[in-house]
mmCIF file of C-alpha atoms and ligand atoms in Angstrom:
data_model
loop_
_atom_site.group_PDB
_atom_site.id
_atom_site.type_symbol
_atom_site.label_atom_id
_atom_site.label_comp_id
_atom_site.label_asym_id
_atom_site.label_seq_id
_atom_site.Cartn_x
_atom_site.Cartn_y
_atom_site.Cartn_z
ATOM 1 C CA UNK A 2 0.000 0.000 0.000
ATOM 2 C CA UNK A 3 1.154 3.772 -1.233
ATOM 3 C CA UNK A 4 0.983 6.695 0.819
ATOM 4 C CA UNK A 5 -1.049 8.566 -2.057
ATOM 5 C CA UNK A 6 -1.953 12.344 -1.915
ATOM 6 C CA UNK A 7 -4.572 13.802 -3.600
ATOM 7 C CA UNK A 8 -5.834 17.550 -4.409
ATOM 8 C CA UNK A 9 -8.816 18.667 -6.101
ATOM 9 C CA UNK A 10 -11.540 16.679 -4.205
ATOM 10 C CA UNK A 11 -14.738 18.211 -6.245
ATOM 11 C CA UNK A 12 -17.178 16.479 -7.787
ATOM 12 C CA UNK A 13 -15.149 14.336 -9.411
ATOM 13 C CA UNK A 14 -12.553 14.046 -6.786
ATOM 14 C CA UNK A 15 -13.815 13.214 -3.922
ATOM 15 C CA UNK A 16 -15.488 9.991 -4.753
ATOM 16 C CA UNK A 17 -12.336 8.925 -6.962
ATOM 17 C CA UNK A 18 -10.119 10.291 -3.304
ATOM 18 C CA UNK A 19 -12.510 8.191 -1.238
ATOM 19 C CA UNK A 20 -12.044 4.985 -3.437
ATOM 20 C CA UNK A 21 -8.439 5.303 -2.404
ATOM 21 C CA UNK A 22 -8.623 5.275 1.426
ATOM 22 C CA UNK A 23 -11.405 2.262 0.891
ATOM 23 C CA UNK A 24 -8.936 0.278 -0.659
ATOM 24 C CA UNK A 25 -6.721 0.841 2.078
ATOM 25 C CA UNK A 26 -4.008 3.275 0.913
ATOM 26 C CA UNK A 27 -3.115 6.092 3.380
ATOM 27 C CA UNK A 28 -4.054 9.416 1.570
ATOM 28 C CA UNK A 29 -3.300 13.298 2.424
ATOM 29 C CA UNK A 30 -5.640 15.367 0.785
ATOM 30 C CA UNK A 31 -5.828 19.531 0.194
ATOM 31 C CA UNK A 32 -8.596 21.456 -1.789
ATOM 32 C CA UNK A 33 -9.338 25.185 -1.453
ATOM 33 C CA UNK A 34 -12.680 24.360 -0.719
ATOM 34 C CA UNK A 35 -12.496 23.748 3.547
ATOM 35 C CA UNK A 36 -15.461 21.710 3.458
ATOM 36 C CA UNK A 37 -14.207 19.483 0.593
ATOM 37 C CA UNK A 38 -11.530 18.756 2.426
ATOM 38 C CA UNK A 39 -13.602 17.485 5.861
ATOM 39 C CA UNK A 40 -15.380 15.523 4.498
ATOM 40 C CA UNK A 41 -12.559 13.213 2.870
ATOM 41 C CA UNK A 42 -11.286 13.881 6.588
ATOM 42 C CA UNK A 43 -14.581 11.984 7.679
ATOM 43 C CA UNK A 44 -13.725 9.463 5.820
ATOM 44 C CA UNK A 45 -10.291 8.831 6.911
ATOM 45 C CA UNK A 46 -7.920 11.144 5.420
ATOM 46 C CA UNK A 47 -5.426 13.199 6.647
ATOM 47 C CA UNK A 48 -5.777 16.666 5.686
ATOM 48 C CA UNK A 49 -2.686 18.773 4.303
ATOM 49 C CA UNK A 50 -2.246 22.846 4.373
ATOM 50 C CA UNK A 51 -0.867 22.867 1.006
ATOM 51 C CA UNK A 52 0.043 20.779 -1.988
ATOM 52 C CA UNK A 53 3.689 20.765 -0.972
ATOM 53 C CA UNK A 54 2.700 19.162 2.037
ATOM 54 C CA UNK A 55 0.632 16.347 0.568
ATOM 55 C CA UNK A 56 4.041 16.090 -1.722
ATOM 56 C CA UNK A 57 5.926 15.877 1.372
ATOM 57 C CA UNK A 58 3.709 12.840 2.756
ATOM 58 C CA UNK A 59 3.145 11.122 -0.566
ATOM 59 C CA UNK A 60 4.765 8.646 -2.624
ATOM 60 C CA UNK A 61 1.830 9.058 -5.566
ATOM 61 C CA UNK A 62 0.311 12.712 -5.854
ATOM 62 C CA UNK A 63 -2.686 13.083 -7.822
ATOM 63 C CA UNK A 64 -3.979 16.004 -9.249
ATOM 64 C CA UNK A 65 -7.837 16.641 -9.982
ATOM 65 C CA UNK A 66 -8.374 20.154 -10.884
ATOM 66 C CA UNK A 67 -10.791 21.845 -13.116
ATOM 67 C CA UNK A 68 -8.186 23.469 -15.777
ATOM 68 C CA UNK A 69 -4.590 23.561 -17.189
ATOM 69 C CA UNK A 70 -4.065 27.550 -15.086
ATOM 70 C CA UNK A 71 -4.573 25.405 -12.055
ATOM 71 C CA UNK A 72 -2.830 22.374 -12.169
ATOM 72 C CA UNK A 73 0.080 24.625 -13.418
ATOM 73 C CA UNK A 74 -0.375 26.598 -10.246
ATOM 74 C CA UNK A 75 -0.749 23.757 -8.120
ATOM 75 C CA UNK A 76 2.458 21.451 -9.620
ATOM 76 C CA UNK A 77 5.199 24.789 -9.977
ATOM 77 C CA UNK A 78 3.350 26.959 -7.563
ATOM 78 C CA UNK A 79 4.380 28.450 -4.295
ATOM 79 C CA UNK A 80 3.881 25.608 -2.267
ATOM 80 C CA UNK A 81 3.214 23.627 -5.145
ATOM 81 C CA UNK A 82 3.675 19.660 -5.479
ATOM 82 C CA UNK A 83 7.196 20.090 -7.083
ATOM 83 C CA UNK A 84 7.874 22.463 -3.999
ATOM 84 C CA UNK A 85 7.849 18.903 -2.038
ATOM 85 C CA UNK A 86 7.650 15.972 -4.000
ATOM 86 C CA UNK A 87 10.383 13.548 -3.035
ATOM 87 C CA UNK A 88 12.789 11.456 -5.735
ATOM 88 C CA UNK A 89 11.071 8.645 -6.940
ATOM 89 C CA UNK A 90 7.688 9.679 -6.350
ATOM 90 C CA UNK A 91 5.479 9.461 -9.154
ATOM 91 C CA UNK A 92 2.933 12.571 -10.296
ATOM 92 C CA UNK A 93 -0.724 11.743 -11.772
ATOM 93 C CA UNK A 94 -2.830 14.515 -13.371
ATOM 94 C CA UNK A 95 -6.163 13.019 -13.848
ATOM 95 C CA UNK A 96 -7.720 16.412 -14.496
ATOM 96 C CA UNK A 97 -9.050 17.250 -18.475
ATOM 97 C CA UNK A 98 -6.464 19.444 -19.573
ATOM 98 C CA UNK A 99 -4.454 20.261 -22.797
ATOM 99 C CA UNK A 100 -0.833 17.269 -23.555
ATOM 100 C CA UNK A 101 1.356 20.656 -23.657
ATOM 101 C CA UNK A 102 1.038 21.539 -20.096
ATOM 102 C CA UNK A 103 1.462 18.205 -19.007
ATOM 103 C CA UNK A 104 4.539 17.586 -21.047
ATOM 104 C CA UNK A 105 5.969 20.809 -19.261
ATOM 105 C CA UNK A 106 5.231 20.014 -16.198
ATOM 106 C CA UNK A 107 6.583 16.545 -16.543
ATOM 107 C CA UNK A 108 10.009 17.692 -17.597
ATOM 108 C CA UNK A 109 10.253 19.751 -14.602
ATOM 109 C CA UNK A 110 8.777 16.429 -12.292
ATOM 110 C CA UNK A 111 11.717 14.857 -14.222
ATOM 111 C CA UNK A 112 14.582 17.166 -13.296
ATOM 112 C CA UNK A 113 13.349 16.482 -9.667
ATOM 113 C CA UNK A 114 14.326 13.007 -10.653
ATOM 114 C CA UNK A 115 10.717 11.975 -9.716
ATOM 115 C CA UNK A 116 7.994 11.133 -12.616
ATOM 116 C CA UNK A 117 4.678 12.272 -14.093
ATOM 117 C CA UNK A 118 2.225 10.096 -15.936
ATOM 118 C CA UNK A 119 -1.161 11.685 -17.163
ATOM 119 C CA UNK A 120 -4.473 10.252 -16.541
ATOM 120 C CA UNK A 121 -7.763 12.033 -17.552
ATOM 121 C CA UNK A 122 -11.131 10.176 -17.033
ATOM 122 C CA UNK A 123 -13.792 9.286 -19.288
ATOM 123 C CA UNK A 124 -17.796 8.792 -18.112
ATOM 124 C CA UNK A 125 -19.588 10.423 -15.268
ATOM 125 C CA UNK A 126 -19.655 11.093 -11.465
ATOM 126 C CA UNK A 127 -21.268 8.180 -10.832
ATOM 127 C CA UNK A 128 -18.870 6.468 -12.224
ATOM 128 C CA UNK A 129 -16.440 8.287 -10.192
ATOM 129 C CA UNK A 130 -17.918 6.828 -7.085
ATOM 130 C CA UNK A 131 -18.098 3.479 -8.228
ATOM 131 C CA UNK A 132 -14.788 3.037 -9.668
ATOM 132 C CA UNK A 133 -16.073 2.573 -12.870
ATOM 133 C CA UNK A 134 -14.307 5.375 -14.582
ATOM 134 C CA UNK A 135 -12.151 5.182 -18.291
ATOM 135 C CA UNK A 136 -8.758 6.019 -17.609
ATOM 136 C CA UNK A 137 -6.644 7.643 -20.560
ATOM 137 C CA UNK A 138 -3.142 7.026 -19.515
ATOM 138 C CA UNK A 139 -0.338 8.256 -21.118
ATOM 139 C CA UNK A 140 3.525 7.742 -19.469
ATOM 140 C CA UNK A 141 6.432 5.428 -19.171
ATOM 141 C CA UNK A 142 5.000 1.516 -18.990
ATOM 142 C CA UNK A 143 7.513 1.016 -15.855
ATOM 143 C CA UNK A 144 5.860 3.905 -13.855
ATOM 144 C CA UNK A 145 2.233 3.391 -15.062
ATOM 145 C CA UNK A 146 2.888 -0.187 -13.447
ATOM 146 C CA UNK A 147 4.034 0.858 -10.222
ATOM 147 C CA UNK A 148 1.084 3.423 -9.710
ATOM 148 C CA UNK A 149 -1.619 0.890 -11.208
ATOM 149 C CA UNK A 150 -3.100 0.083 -7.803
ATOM 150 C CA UNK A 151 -4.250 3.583 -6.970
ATOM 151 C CA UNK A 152 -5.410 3.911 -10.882
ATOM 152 C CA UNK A 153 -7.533 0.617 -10.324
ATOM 153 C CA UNK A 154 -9.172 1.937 -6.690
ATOM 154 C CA UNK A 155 -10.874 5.277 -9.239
ATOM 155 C CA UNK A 156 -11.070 2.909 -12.742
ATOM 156 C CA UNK A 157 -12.132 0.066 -14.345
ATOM 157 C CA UNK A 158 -11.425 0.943 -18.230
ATOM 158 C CA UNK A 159 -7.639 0.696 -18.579
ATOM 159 C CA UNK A 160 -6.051 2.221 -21.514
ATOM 160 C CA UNK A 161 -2.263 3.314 -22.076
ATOM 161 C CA UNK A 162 -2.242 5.873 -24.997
ATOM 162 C CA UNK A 163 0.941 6.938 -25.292
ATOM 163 C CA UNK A 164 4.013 8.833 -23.940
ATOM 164 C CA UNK A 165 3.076 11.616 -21.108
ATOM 165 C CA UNK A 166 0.534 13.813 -22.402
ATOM 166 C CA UNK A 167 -0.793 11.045 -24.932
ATOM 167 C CA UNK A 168 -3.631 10.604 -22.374
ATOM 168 C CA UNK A 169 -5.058 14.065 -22.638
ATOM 169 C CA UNK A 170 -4.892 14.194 -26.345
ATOM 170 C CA UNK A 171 -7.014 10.930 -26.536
ATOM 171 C CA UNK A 172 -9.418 12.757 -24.017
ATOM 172 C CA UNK A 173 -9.559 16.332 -26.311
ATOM 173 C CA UNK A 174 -10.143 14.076 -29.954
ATOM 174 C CA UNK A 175 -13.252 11.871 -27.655
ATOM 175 C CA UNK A 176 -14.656 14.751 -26.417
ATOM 176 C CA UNK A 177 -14.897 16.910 -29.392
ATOM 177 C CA UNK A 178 -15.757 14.153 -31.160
ATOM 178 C CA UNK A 179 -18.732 13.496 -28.769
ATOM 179 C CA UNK A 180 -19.988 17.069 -28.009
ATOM 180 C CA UNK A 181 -19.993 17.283 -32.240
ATOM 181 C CA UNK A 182 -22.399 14.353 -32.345
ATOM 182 C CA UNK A 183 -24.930 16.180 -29.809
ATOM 183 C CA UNK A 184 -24.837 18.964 -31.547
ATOM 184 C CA UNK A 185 -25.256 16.980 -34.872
ATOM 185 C CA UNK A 186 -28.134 15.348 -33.569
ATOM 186 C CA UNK A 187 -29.926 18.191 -31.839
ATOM 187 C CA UNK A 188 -29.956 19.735 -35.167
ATOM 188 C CA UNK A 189 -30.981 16.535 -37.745
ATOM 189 C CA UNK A 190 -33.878 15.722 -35.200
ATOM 190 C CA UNK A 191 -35.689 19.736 -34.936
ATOM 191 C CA UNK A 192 -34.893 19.785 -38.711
ATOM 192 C CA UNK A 193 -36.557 16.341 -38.991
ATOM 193 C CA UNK A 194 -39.188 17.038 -37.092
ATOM 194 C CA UNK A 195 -39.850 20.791 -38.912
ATOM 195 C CA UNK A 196 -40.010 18.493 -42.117
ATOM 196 C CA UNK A 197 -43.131 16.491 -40.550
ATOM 197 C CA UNK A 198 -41.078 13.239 -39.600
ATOM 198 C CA UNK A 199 -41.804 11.623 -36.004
ATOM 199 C CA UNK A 200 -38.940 10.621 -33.814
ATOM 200 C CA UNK A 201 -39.555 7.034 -33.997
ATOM 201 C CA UNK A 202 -39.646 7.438 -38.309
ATOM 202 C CA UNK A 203 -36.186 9.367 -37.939
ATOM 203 C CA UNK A 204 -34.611 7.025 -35.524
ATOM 204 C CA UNK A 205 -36.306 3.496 -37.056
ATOM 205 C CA UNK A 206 -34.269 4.620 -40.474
ATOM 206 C CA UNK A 207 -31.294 5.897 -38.930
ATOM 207 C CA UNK A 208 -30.303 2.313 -36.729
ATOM 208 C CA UNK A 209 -29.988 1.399 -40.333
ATOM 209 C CA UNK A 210 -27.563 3.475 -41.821
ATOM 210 C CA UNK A 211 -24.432 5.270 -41.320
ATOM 211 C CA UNK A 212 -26.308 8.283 -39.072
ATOM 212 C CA UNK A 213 -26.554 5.900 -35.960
ATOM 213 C CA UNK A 214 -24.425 6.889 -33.187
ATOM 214 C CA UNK A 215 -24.143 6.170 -29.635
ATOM 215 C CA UNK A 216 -24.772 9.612 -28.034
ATOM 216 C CA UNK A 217 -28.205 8.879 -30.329
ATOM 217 C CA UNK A 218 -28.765 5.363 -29.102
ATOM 218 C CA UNK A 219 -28.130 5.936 -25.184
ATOM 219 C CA UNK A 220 -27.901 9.676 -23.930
ATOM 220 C CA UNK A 221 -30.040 11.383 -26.154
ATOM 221 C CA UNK A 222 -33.180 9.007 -24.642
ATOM 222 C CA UNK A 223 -31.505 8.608 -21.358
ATOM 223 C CA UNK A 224 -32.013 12.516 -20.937
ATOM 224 C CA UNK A 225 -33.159 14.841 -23.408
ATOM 225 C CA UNK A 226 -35.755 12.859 -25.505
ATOM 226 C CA UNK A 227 -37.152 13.091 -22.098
ATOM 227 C CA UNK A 228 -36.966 16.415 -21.595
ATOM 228 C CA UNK A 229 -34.511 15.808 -19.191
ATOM 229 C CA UNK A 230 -31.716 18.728 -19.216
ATOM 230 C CA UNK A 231 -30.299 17.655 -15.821
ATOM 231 C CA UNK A 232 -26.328 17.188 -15.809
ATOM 232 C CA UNK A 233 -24.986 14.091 -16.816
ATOM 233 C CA UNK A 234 -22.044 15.692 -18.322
ATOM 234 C CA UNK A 235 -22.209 19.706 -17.875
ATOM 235 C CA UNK A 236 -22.286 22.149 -20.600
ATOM 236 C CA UNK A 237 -19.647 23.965 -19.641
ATOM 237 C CA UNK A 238 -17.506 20.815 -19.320
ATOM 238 C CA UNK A 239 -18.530 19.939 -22.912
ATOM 239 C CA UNK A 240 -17.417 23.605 -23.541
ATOM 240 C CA UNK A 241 -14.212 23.675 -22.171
ATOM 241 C CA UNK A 242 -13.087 20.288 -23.172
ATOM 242 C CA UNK A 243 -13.973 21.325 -27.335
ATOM 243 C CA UNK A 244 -12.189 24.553 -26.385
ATOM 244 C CA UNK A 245 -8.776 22.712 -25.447
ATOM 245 C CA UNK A 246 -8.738 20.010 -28.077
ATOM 246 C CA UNK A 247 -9.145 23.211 -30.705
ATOM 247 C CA UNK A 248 -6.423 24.829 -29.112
ATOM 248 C CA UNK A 249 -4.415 21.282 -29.409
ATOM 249 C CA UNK A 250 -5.893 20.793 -32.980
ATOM 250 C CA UNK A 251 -4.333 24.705 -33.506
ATOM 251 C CA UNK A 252 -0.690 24.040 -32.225
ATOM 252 C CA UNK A 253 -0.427 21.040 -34.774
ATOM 253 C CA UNK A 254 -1.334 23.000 -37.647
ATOM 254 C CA UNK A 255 -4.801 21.273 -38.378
ATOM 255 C CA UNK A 256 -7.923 23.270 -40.046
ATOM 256 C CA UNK A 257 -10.679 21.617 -37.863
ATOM 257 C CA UNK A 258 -14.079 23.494 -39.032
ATOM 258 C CA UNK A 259 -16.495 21.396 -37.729
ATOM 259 C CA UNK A 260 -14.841 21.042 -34.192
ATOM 260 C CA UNK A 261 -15.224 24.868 -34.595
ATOM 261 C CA UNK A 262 -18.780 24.650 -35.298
ATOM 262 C CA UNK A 263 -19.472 22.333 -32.184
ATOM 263 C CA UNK A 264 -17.437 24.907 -29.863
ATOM 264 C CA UNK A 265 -19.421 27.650 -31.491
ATOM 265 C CA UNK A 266 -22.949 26.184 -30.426
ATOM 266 C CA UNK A 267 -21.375 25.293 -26.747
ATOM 267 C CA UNK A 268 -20.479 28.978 -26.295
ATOM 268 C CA UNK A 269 -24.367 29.746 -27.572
ATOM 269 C CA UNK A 270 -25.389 27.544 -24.893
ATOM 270 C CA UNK A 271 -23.079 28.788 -21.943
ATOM 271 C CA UNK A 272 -24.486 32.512 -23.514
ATOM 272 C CA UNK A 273 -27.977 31.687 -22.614
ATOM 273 C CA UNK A 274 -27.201 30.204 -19.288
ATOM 274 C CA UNK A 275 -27.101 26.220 -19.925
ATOM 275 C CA UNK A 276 -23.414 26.126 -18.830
ATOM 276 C CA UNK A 277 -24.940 24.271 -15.526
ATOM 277 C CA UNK A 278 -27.442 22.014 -17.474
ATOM 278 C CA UNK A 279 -26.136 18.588 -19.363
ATOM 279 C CA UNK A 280 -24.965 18.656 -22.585
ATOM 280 C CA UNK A 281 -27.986 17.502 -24.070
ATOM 281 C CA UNK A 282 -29.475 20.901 -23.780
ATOM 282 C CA UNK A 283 -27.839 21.432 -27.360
ATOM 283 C CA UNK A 284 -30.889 20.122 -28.388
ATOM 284 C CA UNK A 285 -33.302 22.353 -26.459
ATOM 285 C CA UNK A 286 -31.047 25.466 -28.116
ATOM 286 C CA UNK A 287 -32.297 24.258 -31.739
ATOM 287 C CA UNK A 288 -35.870 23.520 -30.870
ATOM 288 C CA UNK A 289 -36.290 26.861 -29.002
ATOM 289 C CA UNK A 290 -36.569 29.144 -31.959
ATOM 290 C CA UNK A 291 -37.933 26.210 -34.318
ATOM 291 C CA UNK A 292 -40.676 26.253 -31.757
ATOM 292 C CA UNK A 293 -41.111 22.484 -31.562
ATOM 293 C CA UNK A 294 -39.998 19.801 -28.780
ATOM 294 C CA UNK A 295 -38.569 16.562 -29.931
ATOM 295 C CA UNK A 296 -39.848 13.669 -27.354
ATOM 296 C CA UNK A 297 -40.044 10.248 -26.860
ATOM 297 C CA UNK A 298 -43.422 9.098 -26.924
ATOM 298 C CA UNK A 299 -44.769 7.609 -23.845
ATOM 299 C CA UNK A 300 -44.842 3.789 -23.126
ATOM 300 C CA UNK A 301 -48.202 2.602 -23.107
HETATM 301 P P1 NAD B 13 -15.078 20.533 -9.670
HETATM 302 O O1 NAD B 13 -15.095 21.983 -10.013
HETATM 303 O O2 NAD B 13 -16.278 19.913 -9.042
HETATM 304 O O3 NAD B 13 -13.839 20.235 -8.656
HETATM 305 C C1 NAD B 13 -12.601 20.860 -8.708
HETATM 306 C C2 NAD B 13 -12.036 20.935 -7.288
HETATM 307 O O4 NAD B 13 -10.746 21.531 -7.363
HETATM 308 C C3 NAD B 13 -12.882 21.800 -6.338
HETATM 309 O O5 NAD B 13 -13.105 21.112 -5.128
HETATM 310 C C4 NAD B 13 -12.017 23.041 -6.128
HETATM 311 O O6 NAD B 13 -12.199 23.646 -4.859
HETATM 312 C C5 NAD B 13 -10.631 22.456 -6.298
HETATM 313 N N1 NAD B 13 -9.610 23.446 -6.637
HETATM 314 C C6 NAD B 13 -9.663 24.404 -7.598
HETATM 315 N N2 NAD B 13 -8.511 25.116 -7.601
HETATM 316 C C7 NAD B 13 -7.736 24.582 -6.633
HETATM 317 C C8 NAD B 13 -6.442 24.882 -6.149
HETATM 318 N N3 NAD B 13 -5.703 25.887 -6.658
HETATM 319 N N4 NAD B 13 -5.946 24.130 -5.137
HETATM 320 C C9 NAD B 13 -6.684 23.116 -4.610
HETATM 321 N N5 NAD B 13 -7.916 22.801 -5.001
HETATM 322 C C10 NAD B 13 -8.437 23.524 -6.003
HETATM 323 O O7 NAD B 13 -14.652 19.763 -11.001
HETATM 324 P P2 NAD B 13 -14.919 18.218 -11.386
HETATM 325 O O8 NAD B 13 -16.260 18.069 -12.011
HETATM 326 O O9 NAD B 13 -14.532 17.369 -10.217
HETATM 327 O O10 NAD B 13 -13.869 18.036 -12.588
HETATM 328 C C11 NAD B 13 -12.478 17.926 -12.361
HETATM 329 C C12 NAD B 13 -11.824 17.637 -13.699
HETATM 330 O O11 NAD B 13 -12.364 16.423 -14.237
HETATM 331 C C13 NAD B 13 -12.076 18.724 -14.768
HETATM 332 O O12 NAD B 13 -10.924 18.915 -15.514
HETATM 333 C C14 NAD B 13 -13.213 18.137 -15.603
HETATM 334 O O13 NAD B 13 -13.191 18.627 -16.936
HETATM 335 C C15 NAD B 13 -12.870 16.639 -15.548
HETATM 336 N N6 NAD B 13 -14.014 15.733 -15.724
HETATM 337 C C16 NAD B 13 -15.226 15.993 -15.168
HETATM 338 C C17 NAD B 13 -16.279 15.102 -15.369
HETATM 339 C C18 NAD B 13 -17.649 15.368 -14.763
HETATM 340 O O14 NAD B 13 -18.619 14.708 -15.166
HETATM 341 N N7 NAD B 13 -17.765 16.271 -13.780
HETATM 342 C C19 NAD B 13 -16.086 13.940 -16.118
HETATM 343 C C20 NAD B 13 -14.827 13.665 -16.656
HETATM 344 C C21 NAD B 13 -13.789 14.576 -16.438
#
């Protein structure tokens, strides 16, 4: 058993956090957030005053913050995680933020003679507190191994991408790819609908060709088929993730247009207040001015 430290204990990381002291690991934990904090305390944590301190007390660190400005604070800050971590130790960033960072902060984990493997997650909170999550990984094989039992206390979908930072490029090409799908969708089924087709016509045809896709098979009538704009996966999530896998797309070179598209009808979203709702409300920002709803019937 590690002694593992872990900052960032949101909504996200607290459940992943309290997975690790379950499974019997002795974890340090800091947030901003005081409350955040006790209640990992409650469940058997020891609480740090800053990240070097969880450093200090920590063979594995993990990191999960909401965007690249603060796990670059948090790693090569005052008081930071670098400020403490000892040789040998080995860094995890599991939040969703751009390779570039990571790479950079990784060389300077490296000059420490410690190391840094990146680790973003993939489904929901729920998953989060059942252990269930997706972990991208990207890093060295022989580190990845030696941290794999505090990876397999938060997931249960195991794959290594790549080299460090290979983890959060495989999590900006799924997300834009997935966010561009809702939108797609929200705006086939209101045009669909407009053109006097049901739901059931559209979707009946579509199972059969090329158009089927899995945000239409499962989250579409998990929530907003049923009206249901509830987060799931938050807008602004959606937003932010479409935002950095542009700005990745950018730095290679690549024209991207219809990433730019998707991004584009996020930031109408977050500009008429959905940034709290699930993604799905991409499809309530089409029917809106088309003036119709697109529903699944009821069951009889
Ligand atoms: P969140 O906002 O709920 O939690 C972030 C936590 O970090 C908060 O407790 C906050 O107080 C803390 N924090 C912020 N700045 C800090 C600092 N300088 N020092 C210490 N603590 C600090 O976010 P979340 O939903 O848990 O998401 C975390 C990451 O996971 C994000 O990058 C997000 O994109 C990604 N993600 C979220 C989901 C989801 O469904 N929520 C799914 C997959 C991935």
């Amino acid at each position: 058993m590690s002694n593992v430290g872990f900052i960032g204990l949101g909504v996200m990381g607290a459940p992943m956090a309290r997975n690790i002291v379950r499974k019997g690991h002795a974890l340090t934990v800091f947030d901003v957030n005081a409350k955040a904090v006790a209640g990992l305390v409650a469940d058997g944590a020891r609480a740090a005053a800053t990240p070097k301190a969880v450093a200090e007390a920590s063979e594995v660190v993990v990191t999960m913050l909401p965007d690249a400005p603060d796990v670059d604070r948090v790693a090569l800050g005052a008081d930071g995680i670098l400020a403490g971590l000892k040789p040998g130790s080995v860094y995890i960033d599991m939040s969703t933020i751009d390779p570039e960072t990571s790479r950079r902060i990784g060389a300077a984990v490296r000059r420490q003679g410690s190391d840094m493997i990146d680790s973003p997650v993939g489904k929901t909170a729920e998953h989060a507190v059942s252990g269930t999550l997706t972990l991208m990984v990207g890093g060295e094989t022989a580190t990845i191994a030696r941290v794999r039992p505090v990876l397999d206390c938060m997931g249960t979908d195991f794959f290594h991408c790549g080299g460090l930072g290979a983890g959060h490029a495989m999590k900006c090409v799924n997300n834009l790819l997935a966010t561009t799908l809702v939108a797609a969708n929200a705006e086939a089924l209101v045009a669909g609908l407009k053109a006097g087709l049901t739901l059931d016509v559209m979707t009946s045809v579509m199972q059969k060709t090329m158009a089927w896709n899995s945000q239409l098979a499962v989250a579409f009538p998990a929530r907003p088929l049923k009206g249901d704009f509830e987060p799931g996966f938050m807008l602004r999530l959606a937003h932010k993730d479409c935002r950095l896998a542009l700005a990745m797309n950018a730095a290679m070179g690549l024209k991207t247009p219809v990433g730019a598209a998707t991004l584009a009808a996020c930031q109408e979203g977050l500009d008429q207040g959905y940034g709290g709702k699930d993604v799905g409300v991409l499809l309530k920002l089409r029917e809106d001015p088309a003036g119709v709803r697109v529903r699944l019937s009821p069951k009889p």
